[in-house]
CSV table of C-alpha atoms in Angstrom, one decimal:
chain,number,residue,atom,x,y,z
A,172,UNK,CA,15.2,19.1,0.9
A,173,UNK,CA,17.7,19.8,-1.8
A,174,UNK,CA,18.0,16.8,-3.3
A,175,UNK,CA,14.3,16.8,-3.7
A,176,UNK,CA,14.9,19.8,-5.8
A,177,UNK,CA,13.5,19.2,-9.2
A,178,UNK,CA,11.9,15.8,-9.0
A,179,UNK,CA,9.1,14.7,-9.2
A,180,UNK,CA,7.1,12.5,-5.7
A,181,UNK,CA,4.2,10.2,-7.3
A,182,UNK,CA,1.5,10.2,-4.9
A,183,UNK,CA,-0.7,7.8,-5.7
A,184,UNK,CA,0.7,4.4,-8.2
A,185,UNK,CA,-0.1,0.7,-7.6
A,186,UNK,CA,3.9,-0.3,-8.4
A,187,UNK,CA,2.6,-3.8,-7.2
A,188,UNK,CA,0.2,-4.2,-9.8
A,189,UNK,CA,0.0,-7.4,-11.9
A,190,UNK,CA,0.5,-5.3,-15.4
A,191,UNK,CA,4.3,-4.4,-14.2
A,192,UNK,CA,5.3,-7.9,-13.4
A,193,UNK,CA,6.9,-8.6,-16.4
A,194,UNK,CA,8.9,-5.6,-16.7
A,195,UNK,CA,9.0,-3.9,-13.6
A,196,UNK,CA,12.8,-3.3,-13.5
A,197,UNK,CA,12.3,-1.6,-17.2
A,198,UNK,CA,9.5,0.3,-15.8
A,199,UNK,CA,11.5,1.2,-12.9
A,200,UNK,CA,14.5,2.3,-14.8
A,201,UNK,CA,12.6,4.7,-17.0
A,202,UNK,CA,10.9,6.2,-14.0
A,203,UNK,CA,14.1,7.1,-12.6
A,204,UNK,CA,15.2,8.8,-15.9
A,205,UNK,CA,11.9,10.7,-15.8
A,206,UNK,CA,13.0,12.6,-12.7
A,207,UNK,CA,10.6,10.9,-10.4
A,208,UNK,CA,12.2,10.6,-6.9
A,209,UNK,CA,9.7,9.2,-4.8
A,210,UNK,CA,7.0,6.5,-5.6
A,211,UNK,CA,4.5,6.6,-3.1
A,212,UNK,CA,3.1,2.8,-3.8
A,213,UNK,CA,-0.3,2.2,-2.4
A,214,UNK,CA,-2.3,-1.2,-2.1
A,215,UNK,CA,-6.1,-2.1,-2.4
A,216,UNK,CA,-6.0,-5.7,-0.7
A,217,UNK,CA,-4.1,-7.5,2.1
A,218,UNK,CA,-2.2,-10.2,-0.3
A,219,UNK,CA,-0.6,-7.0,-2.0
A,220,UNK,CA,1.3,-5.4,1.5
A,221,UNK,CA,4.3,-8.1,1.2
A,222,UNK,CA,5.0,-7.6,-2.4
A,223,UNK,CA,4.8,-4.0,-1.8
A,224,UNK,CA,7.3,-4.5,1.2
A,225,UNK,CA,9.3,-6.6,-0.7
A,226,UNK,CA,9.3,-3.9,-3.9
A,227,UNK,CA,10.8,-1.3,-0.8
A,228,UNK,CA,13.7,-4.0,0.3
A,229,UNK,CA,14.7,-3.8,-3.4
A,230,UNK,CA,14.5,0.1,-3.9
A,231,UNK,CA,14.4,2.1,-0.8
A,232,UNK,CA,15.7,5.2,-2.5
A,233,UNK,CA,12.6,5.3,-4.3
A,234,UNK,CA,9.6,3.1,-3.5
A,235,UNK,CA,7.4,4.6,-0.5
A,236,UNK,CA,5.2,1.4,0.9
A,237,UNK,CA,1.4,2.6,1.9
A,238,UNK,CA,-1.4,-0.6,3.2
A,239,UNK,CA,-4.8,-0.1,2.6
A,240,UNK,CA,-8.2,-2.2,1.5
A,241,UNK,CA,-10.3,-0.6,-1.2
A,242,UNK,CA,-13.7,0.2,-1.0
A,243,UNK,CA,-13.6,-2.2,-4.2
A,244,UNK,CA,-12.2,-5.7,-3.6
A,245,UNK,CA,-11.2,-7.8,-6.9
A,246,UNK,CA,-9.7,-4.8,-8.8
A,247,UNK,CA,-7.8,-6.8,-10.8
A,248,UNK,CA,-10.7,-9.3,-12.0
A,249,UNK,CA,-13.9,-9.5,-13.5
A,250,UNK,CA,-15.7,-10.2,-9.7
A,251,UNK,CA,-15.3,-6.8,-8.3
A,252,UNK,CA,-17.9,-6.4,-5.3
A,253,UNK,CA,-18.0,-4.1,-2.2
A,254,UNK,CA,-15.5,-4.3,0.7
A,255,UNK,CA,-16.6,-6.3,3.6
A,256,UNK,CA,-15.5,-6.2,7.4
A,257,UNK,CA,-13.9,-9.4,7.0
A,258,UNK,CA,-11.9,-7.9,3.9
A,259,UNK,CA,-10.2,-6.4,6.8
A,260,UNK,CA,-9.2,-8.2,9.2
A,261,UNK,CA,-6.4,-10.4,7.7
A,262,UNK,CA,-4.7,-7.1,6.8
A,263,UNK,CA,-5.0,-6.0,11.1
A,264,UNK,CA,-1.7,-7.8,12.3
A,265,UNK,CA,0.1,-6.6,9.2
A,266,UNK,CA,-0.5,-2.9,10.2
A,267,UNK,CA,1.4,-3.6,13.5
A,268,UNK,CA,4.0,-5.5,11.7
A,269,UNK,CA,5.2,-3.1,9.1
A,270,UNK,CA,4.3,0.0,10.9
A,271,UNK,CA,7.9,1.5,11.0
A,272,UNK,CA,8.0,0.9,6.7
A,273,UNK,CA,4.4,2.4,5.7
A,274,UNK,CA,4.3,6.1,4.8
A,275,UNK,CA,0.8,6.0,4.7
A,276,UNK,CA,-2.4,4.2,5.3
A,277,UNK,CA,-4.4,3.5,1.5
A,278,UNK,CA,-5.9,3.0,-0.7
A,279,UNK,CA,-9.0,3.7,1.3
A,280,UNK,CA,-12.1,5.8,1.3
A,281,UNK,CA,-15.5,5.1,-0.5
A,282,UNK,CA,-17.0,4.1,-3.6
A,283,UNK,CA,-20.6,4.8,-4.2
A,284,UNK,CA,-20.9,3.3,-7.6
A,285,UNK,CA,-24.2,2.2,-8.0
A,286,UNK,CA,-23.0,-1.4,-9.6
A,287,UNK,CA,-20.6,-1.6,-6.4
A,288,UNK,CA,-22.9,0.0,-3.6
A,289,UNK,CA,-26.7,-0.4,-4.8
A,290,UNK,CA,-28.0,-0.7,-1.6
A,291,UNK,CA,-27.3,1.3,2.2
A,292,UNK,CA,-25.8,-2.3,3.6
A,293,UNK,CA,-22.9,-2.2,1.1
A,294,UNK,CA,-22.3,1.4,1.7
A,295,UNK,CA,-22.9,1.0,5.4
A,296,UNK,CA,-20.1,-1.6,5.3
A,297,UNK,CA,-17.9,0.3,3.3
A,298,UNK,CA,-18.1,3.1,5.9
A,299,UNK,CA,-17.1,0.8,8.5
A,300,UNK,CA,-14.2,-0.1,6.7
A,301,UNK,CA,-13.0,2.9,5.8
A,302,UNK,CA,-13.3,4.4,9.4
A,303,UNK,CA,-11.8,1.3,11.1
A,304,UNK,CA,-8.8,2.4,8.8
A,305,UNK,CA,-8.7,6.1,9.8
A,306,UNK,CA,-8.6,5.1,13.2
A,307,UNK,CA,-5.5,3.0,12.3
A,308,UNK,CA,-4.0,5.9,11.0
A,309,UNK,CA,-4.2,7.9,13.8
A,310,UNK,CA,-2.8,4.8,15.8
A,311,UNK,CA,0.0,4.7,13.8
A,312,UNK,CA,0.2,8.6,13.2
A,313,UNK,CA,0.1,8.4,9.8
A,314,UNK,CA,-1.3,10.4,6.9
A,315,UNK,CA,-4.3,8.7,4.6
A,316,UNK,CA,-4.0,8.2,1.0
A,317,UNK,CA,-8.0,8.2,-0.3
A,318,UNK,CA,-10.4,7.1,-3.0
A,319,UNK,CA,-13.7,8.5,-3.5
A,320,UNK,CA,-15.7,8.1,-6.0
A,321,UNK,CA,-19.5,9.1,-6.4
A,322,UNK,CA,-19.3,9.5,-2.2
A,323,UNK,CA,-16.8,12.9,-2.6
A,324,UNK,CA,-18.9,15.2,0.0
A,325,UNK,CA,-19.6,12.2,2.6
A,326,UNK,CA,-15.4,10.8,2.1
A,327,UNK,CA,-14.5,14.6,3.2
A,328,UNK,CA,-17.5,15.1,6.0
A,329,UNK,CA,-16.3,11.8,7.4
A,330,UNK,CA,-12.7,12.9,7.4
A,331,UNK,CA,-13.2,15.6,9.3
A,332,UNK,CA,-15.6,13.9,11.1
A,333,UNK,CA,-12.6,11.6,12.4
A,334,UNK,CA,-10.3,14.3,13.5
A,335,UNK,CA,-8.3,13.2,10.1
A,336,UNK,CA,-5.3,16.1,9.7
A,337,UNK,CA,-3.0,14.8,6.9
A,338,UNK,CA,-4.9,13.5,3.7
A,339,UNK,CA,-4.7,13.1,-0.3
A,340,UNK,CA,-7.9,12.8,-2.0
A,341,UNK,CA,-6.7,11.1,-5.4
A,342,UNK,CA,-8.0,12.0,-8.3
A,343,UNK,CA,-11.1,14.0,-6.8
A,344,UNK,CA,-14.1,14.1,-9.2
A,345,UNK,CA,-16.2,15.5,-6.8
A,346,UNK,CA,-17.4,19.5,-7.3
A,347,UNK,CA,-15.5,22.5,-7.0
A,348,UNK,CA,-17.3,23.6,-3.9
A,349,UNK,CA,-17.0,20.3,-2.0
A,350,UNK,CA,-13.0,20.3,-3.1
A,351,UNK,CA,-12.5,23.7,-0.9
A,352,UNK,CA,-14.4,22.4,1.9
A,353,UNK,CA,-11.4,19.4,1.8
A,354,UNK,CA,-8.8,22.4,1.6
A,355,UNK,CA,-10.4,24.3,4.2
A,356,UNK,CA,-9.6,20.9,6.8
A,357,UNK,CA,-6.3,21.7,5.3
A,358,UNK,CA,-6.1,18.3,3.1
A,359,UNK,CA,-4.6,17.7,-0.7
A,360,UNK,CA,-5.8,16.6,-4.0
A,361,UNK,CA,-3.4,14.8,-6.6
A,362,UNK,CA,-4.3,14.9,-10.4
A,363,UNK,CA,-3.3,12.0,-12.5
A,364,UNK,CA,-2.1,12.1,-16.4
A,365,UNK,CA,-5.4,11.2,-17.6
A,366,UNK,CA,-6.4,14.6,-16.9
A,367,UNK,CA,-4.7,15.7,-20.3
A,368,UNK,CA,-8.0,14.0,-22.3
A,369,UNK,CA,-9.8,16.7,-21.6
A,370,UNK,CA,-10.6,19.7,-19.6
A,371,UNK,CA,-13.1,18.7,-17.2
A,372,UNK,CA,-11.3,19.0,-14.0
A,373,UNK,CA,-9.8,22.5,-15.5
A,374,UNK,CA,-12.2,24.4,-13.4
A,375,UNK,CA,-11.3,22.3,-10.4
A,376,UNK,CA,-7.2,22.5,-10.5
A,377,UNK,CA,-7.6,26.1,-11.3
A,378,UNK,CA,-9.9,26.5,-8.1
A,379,UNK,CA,-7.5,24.5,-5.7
A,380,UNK,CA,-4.7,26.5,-4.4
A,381,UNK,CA,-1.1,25.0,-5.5
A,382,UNK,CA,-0.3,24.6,-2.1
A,383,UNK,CA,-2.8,22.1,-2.0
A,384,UNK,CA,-1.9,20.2,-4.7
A,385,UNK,CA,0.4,16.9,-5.2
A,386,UNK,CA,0.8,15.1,-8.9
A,387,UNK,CA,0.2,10.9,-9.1
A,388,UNK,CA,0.0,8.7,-12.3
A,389,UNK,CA,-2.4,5.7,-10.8
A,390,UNK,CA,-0.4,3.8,-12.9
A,391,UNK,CA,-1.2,1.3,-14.4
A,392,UNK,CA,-4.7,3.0,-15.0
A,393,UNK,CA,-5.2,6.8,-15.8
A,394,UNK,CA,-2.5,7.1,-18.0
A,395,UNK,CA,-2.6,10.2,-20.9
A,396,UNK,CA,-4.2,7.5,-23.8
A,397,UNK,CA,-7.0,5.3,-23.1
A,398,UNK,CA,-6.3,1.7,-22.4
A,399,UNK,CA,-2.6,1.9,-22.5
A,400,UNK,CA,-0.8,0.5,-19.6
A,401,UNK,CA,0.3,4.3,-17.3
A,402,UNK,CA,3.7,4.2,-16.0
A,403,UNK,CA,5.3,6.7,-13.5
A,404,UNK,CA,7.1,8.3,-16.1
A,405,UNK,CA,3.9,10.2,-17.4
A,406,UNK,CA,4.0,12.3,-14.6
A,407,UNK,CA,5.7,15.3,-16.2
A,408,UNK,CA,2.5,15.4,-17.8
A,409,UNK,CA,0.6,16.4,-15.6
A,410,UNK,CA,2.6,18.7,-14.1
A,411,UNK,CA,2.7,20.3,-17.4
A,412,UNK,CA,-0.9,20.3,-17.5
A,413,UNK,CA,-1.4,22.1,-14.0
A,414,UNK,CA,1.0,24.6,-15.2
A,415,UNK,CA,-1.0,26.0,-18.3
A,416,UNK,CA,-4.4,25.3,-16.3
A,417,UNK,CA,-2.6,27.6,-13.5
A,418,UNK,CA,-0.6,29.9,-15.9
A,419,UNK,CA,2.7,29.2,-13.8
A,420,UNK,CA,6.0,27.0,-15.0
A,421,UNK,CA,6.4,23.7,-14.7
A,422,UNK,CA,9.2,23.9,-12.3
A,423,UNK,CA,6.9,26.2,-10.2
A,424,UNK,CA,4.4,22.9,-10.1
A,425,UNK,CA,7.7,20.7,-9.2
A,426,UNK,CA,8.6,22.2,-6.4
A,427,UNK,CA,5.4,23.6,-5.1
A,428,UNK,CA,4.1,19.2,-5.1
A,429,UNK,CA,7.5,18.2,-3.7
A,430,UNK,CA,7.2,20.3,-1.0
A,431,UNK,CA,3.4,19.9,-0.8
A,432,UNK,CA,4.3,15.8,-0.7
A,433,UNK,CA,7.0,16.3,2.2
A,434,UNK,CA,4.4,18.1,4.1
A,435,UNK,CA,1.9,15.3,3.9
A,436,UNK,CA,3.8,12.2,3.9
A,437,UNK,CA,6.9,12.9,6.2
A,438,UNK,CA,8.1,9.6,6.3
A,439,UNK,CA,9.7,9.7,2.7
A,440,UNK,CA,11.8,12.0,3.5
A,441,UNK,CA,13.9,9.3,5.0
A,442,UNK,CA,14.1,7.6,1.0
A,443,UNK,CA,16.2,10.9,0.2
């Protein structure tokens, strides 16, 4: 674990996204200056898990591949809609196919939006989906990298639920209360720079033991200024941020999420 020492593991960044295409080796380059060791690289729909492969091939020091279909398909356009079984099943064979490359299964959970899930059908569906997933991660033994938004107390009941052991919940907006019952099944939460805004999650990162906590960017979204492109790189900021929430040095937060991200996603400890 030395050479983990004093970097940083993003746990939750869409490195495939459309918004790095054009500069992705500029982006990459000023990531590795930043400290950041580990890119855990998630995916929202099956025509992303080859690029993402492909992104792995060209930096295996450093990307970490995950597969996983959204609870919101179209993320990238203006026809964003509920997942649907069928959303699914082109992704199946790729599971199988990459399962020795993929640290982790995501980005799944649920998204209870009211403009993406305004009736029980789409949220009935999205369940589906989402558990159809968690049992692939137990096929494959491999931790689950999750999204929940508006759904936080029915993502974690379903988790448990499910028998699910090794999970992040990314940027949880859920409450407090709900949070613990996540650390209780022993699971983590990352923060993303975009916390810096403002202090509404203060209450919540102060509340969740360290030990349960991992740092991400989301980039390209979430980043410290509104509707700038986020980049990897802004993930010191963050872990400056949990450190004066928590009243503990930064490096304290470094280590303490490195560690943390070992724990839950074991496979990247082969990228060292």
């Amino acid at each position: 674990m030395a050479s983990m020492d004093g970097g940083f593991v993003d746990c939750h960044c869409h490195i495939t996204a459309c918004e790095f295409a054009e500069d992705l080796e500029d982006v990459i380059k000023r990531t590795r200056e930043a400290g950041v060791k580990t890119l855990i690289s998630v995916t929202e729909e099956p025509s992303e898990f080859e690029r993402v492969i492909q992104l792995f091939k060209s930096y295996p020091d450093l990307v970490a591949p995950c597969f996983g279909i959204h609870p919101v398909q179209g993320c990238g356009s203006h026809d964003q809609r509920s997942v649907k079984i069928q959303d699914l099943e082109p992704a199946l064979p790729l599971f199988q196919k990459y399962r020795d490359d993929i640290v982790a299964v995501g980005e799944i959970g649920l998204d209870y939006t009211p403009w993406y899930a305004p009736t029980s059908q789409e949220r009935e569906e999205q369940l589906t989906v989402f558990t159809k997933q968690l049992q692939i991660s137990k096929d494959l033994d491999l931790p689950v990298n999750i999204h929940s938004r508006s759904a936080a107390k029915v993502t974690i009941a379903t988790l448990k639920e499910q028998g699910i052991t090794c999970a992040l919940l990314h940027n949880f907006a859920g409450k407090p209360s709900v949070a613990m019952e996540g650390v209780q099944a022993g699971y983590f939460f990352s923060f993303p720079p975009a916390v810096c805004r403002n202090d509404q999650k203060a209450k919540l990162i102060k509340q969740i033991p360290l030990e349960h906590i991992c740092l991400e960017t989301d980039s390209p979204a979430l980043g410290p200024e509104k509707h700038v492109r986020n980049e990897p790189k802004n993930i010191s900021l963050v872990c400056e941020y949990i450190a004066h929430v928590k009243g503990i040095t930064p490096q304290m937060v470094i280590h303490a999420t490195s560690d943390n991200a070992l724990r839950l996603f074991p496979k990247i400890k082969r990228l060292e």
